[in-house]
């Protein structure tokens, strides 16, 4: 009996040891698993931090590129801005007036002796050479939109004479046209002036006598050569009206007389 009890006691001890060993093994596995999980978390955090750094660099790079973009756009837009000096060989006949007045259409029609409409506003300069019987006339049209008007005066000293074009039917803008015309005539009190009261074919157009009064042409100086023509360009491709041909002949005469 005693031997039997001893055997049972040993069996219990062995079972306890097995259970204890099993518990240690389980705890070891839990600890190892925890360590591995901790390492994995660390690796994941490292990856996230590295990703954030990369994203931060990309964002900074994008911001830098975006910051530089307006400068690129700004530099590319300078192609439409007026340069300091226009391309020229000799003194030229200046053609000025508000945007939409019809400056380009008049120039092209005079050059071709046929009506040539132009719908696109001039951005910057439009240089046109027109042949006459005796010589060649060089015209320089400068854009009439607001950004270009501030540079008109600086070219007066380079002009043989000034052609100023107004839209006879655009009554609301005649005071604005008058303001700029008088600024030009005050800046150069002797430059010959030819005014085109354009678009006379429109029903709302002012007669040239009304244009003379609206622009205050009697105030531009008594010592100046001044001429006013009522002009129009009607059917595209047709011969220019006689008034435009007369104006062309007069301009050639005035240009030839300038020393």
Coordinates of C-alpha atoms in Angstrom, one line a residue:
X1 CA 0.0 0.0 0.0
X2 CA 2.8 2.3 1.0
X3 CA 4.6 1.6 -2.3
X4 CA 1.4 2.3 -4.2
X5 CA 1.0 5.6 -2.4
X6 CA 4.5 6.6 -3.3
X7 CA 3.9 5.8 -6.9
X8 CA 0.8 7.9 -6.9
X9 CA 2.6 10.7 -5.2
X10 CA 5.4 10.6 -7.8
X11 CA 2.8 10.6 -10.6
X12 CA 1.2 13.7 -9.1
X13 CA 4.6 15.4 -8.9
X14 CA 5.3 14.5 -12.5
X15 CA 1.9 15.8 -13.5
X16 CA 2.5 19.0 -11.6
X17 CA 5.9 19.4 -13.2
X18 CA 4.3 18.8 -16.6
X19 CA 1.6 21.4 -15.9
X20 CA 4.2 23.8 -14.6
X21 CA 6.5 23.2 -17.6
X22 CA 3.5 23.6 -19.9
X23 CA 2.7 26.9 -18.1
X24 CA 6.2 28.1 -18.5
X25 CA 6.2 27.2 -22.2
X26 CA 2.9 29.0 -22.7
X27 CA 4.2 32.1 -20.9
X28 CA 7.4 31.9 -23.0
X29 CA 5.3 31.8 -26.1
X30 CA 3.2 34.7 -25.0
X31 CA 6.3 36.7 -24.1
X32 CA 7.9 35.8 -27.5
X33 CA 4.7 36.7 -29.3
X34 CA 4.5 40.0 -27.4
X35 CA 8.2 40.7 -28.3
X36 CA 7.5 39.9 -31.9
X37 CA 4.4 42.0 -31.9
X38 CA 6.3 44.8 -30.3
X39 CA 9.0 44.6 -33.0
X40 CA 6.3 44.5 -35.7
X41 CA 4.7 47.6 -34.2
X42 CA 8.1 49.3 -34.1
X43 CA 8.8 48.4 -37.7
X44 CA 5.3 49.6 -38.7
X45 CA 5.8 52.9 -36.9
X46 CA 9.2 53.3 -38.6
X47 CA 7.6 52.7 -41.9
X48 CA 4.8 55.2 -41.2
X49 CA 7.4 57.8 -40.1
X50 CA 9.5 57.2 -43.2
X51 CA 6.3 57.5 -45.3
X52 CA 5.5 60.8 -43.6
X53 CA 9.0 62.1 -44.3
X54 CA 8.7 61.1 -47.9
X55 CA 5.3 62.7 -48.2
X56 CA 6.6 65.8 -46.5
X57 CA 9.4 66.1 -49.0
X58 CA 7.0 65.5 -51.9
X59 CA 4.6 68.1 -50.4
X60 CA 7.4 70.6 -50.0
X61 CA 8.6 69.9 -53.5
X62 CA 5.0 70.4 -54.8
X63 CA 4.7 73.6 -52.9
X64 CA 8.0 74.8 -54.3
X65 CA 6.9 73.9 -57.8
X66 CA 3.5 75.6 -57.3
X67 CA 5.2 78.6 -55.9
X68 CA 7.4 78.9 -59.0
X69 CA 4.5 78.3 -61.4
X70 CA 3.1 81.8 -61.4
X71 CA 6.6 83.1 -62.3
X72 CA 6.6 80.8 -65.3
X73 CA 3.2 81.9 -66.3
X74 CA 4.2 85.5 -65.7
X75 CA 7.3 85.2 -67.8
X76 CA 5.4 83.4 -70.6
X77 CA 2.8 86.2 -70.6
X78 CA 5.4 88.8 -71.3
X79 CA 5.2 87.9 -74.9
X80 CA 2.0 90.0 -75.1
X81 CA 3.4 92.8 -73.1
X82 CA 4.9 95.9 -74.8
X83 CA 8.7 95.7 -75.0
X84 CA 10.8 98.7 -74.3
X85 CA 11.7 99.2 -77.9
X86 CA 9.5 98.2 -80.9
X87 CA 11.2 96.8 -84.0
X88 CA 11.9 99.7 -86.4
X89 CA 14.2 100.9 -89.1
X90 CA 13.1 104.5 -89.5
X91 CA 10.6 106.8 -88.0
X92 CA 7.1 105.4 -88.3
X93 CA 3.5 106.6 -88.6
X94 CA 1.9 105.9 -85.2
X95 CA -1.6 104.4 -85.2
X96 CA -3.4 104.7 -81.8
X97 CA -6.9 104.6 -80.4
X98 CA -9.0 102.6 -78.0
X99 CA -9.4 98.9 -78.4
X100 CA -12.2 98.0 -80.9
X101 CA -12.0 101.3 -82.8
X102 CA -10.9 99.5 -86.0
X103 CA -7.2 100.4 -86.2
X104 CA -6.1 97.1 -87.7
X105 CA -8.9 96.9 -90.2
X106 CA -8.0 100.4 -91.5
X107 CA -4.3 99.5 -91.8
X108 CA -4.9 96.3 -93.6
X109 CA -7.4 97.9 -95.9
X110 CA -5.0 100.8 -96.7
X111 CA -2.2 98.3 -97.4
X112 CA -4.3 96.1 -99.8
X113 CA -6.5 98.8 -101.3
X114 CA -9.3 96.4 -100.5
X115 CA -11.4 96.1 -97.4
X116 CA -9.9 93.7 -94.9
X117 CA -11.7 93.1 -91.6
X118 CA -9.9 92.2 -88.5
X119 CA -11.7 90.8 -85.4
X120 CA -8.8 90.1 -83.1
X121 CA -7.6 93.0 -80.9
X122 CA -3.9 93.9 -81.3
X123 CA -1.8 92.7 -78.3
X124 CA 1.4 94.7 -78.4
X125 CA 2.6 95.9 -81.8
X126 CA 1.3 95.6 -85.3
X127 CA 3.9 96.8 -87.9
X128 CA 2.6 97.4 -91.5
X129 CA 4.5 98.6 -94.5
X130 CA 2.5 100.3 -97.3
X131 CA 4.0 101.0 -100.7
X132 CA 3.2 104.3 -102.5
X133 CA 4.3 105.5 -105.9
X134 CA 7.3 107.3 -104.5
X135 CA 8.3 105.4 -101.4
X136 CA 7.3 103.0 -98.6
X137 CA 5.5 104.1 -95.4
X138 CA 6.0 102.2 -92.2
X139 CA 3.1 102.2 -89.8
X140 CA 3.3 101.1 -86.1
X141 CA 0.0 100.3 -84.4
X142 CA 0.1 99.9 -80.7
X143 CA -2.6 97.9 -78.8
X144 CA -5.5 100.0 -77.5
X145 CA -6.5 98.1 -74.4
X146 CA -5.8 99.7 -71.1
X147 CA -2.5 97.9 -70.3
X148 CA -0.9 99.3 -73.4
X149 CA -2.1 102.9 -73.3
X150 CA 0.4 104.0 -70.6
X151 CA 3.2 103.4 -73.2
X152 CA 1.7 105.4 -76.0
X153 CA 3.4 108.7 -75.2
X154 CA 6.9 107.2 -75.1
X155 CA 6.7 106.6 -78.9
X156 CA 5.6 110.0 -79.9
X157 CA 9.2 111.2 -80.5
X158 CA 9.6 108.3 -82.9
X159 CA 6.6 109.2 -85.0
X160 CA 6.4 111.0 -88.3
X161 CA 2.7 111.7 -87.6
X162 CA -0.1 110.4 -85.4
X163 CA -3.2 108.6 -86.7
X164 CA -5.9 108.4 -84.0
X165 CA -8.9 106.2 -84.7
X166 CA -12.2 106.4 -82.9
X167 CA -15.4 104.3 -83.1
X168 CA -18.0 106.9 -84.2
X169 CA -20.9 104.7 -83.0
X170 CA -19.5 104.0 -79.5
X171 CA -20.8 107.2 -77.9
X172 CA -20.0 106.2 -74.3
X173 CA -16.3 105.8 -74.9
X174 CA -15.8 109.1 -76.8
X175 CA -14.9 111.0 -73.6
X176 CA -12.3 108.4 -72.8
X177 CA -10.9 108.6 -76.3
X178 CA -10.8 112.4 -76.0
X179 CA -8.9 112.1 -72.7
X180 CA -6.1 110.0 -74.2
X181 CA -6.0 112.0 -77.4
X182 CA -5.4 115.3 -75.5
X183 CA -2.7 113.7 -73.4
X184 CA -0.9 112.7 -76.6
X185 CA -1.3 116.1 -78.2
X186 CA -0.1 117.9 -75.0
X187 CA 2.9 115.6 -74.8
X188 CA 3.9 116.6 -78.4
X189 CA 2.3 119.9 -79.5
X190 CA 3.6 119.8 -83.1
X191 CA 3.2 116.3 -84.4
X192 CA 0.7 116.2 -87.3
X193 CA -2.6 114.6 -86.4
X194 CA -5.0 112.6 -88.6
X195 CA -8.2 111.5 -87.0
X196 CA -10.3 108.7 -88.4
X197 CA -14.0 108.9 -87.3
X198 CA -14.4 105.2 -88.2
X199 CA -17.5 103.0 -88.7
X200 CA -19.5 105.8 -90.3
X201 CA -21.7 103.1 -92.0
X202 CA -23.3 102.2 -88.6
X203 CA -26.7 103.7 -87.9
X204 CA -25.6 105.0 -84.5
X205 CA -22.5 106.7 -85.8
X206 CA -21.9 110.4 -85.1
X207 CA -21.3 112.6 -88.1
X208 CA -17.7 113.9 -88.4
X209 CA -18.8 117.4 -87.2
X210 CA -20.1 115.8 -84.0
X211 CA -16.9 113.8 -83.6
X212 CA -14.9 117.0 -84.0
X213 CA -16.9 118.5 -81.1
X214 CA -16.9 115.3 -78.9
X215 CA -13.1 115.0 -79.2
X216 CA -12.5 118.7 -78.7
X217 CA -10.3 118.9 -81.7
X218 CA -10.4 122.7 -81.7
X219 CA -8.3 122.6 -78.5
X220 CA -5.4 120.5 -79.8
X221 CA -3.2 123.4 -80.9
X222 CA -3.2 126.0 -83.6
X223 CA 0.3 125.2 -84.8
X224 CA -0.5 121.6 -85.6
X225 CA -1.5 120.1 -88.9
X226 CA -4.9 118.5 -88.2
X227 CA -7.2 116.5 -90.5
X228 CA -10.4 114.6 -89.8
X229 CA -11.8 111.8 -92.1
X230 CA -15.0 109.9 -91.8
X231 CA -14.2 106.3 -92.7
X232 CA -15.7 102.8 -93.0
X233 CA -14.9 99.3 -94.1
X234 CA -18.0 97.6 -95.3
X235 CA -18.0 94.5 -97.6
X236 CA -14.9 92.4 -97.1
X237 CA -12.8 92.2 -100.2
X238 CA -14.4 95.3 -101.9
X239 CA -12.4 98.3 -102.9
X240 CA -11.7 100.8 -100.2
X241 CA -14.0 103.9 -100.2
X242 CA -12.7 107.1 -101.9
X243 CA -12.3 108.8 -98.5
X244 CA -9.9 106.2 -97.4
X245 CA -7.9 106.5 -100.6
X246 CA -7.8 110.3 -100.0
X247 CA -6.6 109.8 -96.5
X248 CA -3.9 107.4 -97.7
X249 CA -2.6 110.0 -100.2
X250 CA -2.6 112.7 -97.6
X251 CA -0.7 110.6 -95.1
X252 CA 1.9 109.8 -97.7
X253 CA 2.2 113.6 -98.4
X254 CA 2.5 114.5 -94.7
X255 CA 5.1 111.8 -94.1
X256 CA 7.2 112.9 -97.1
X257 CA 7.2 116.5 -95.7
X258 CA 8.5 115.6 -92.3
X259 CA 12.3 116.3 -92.2

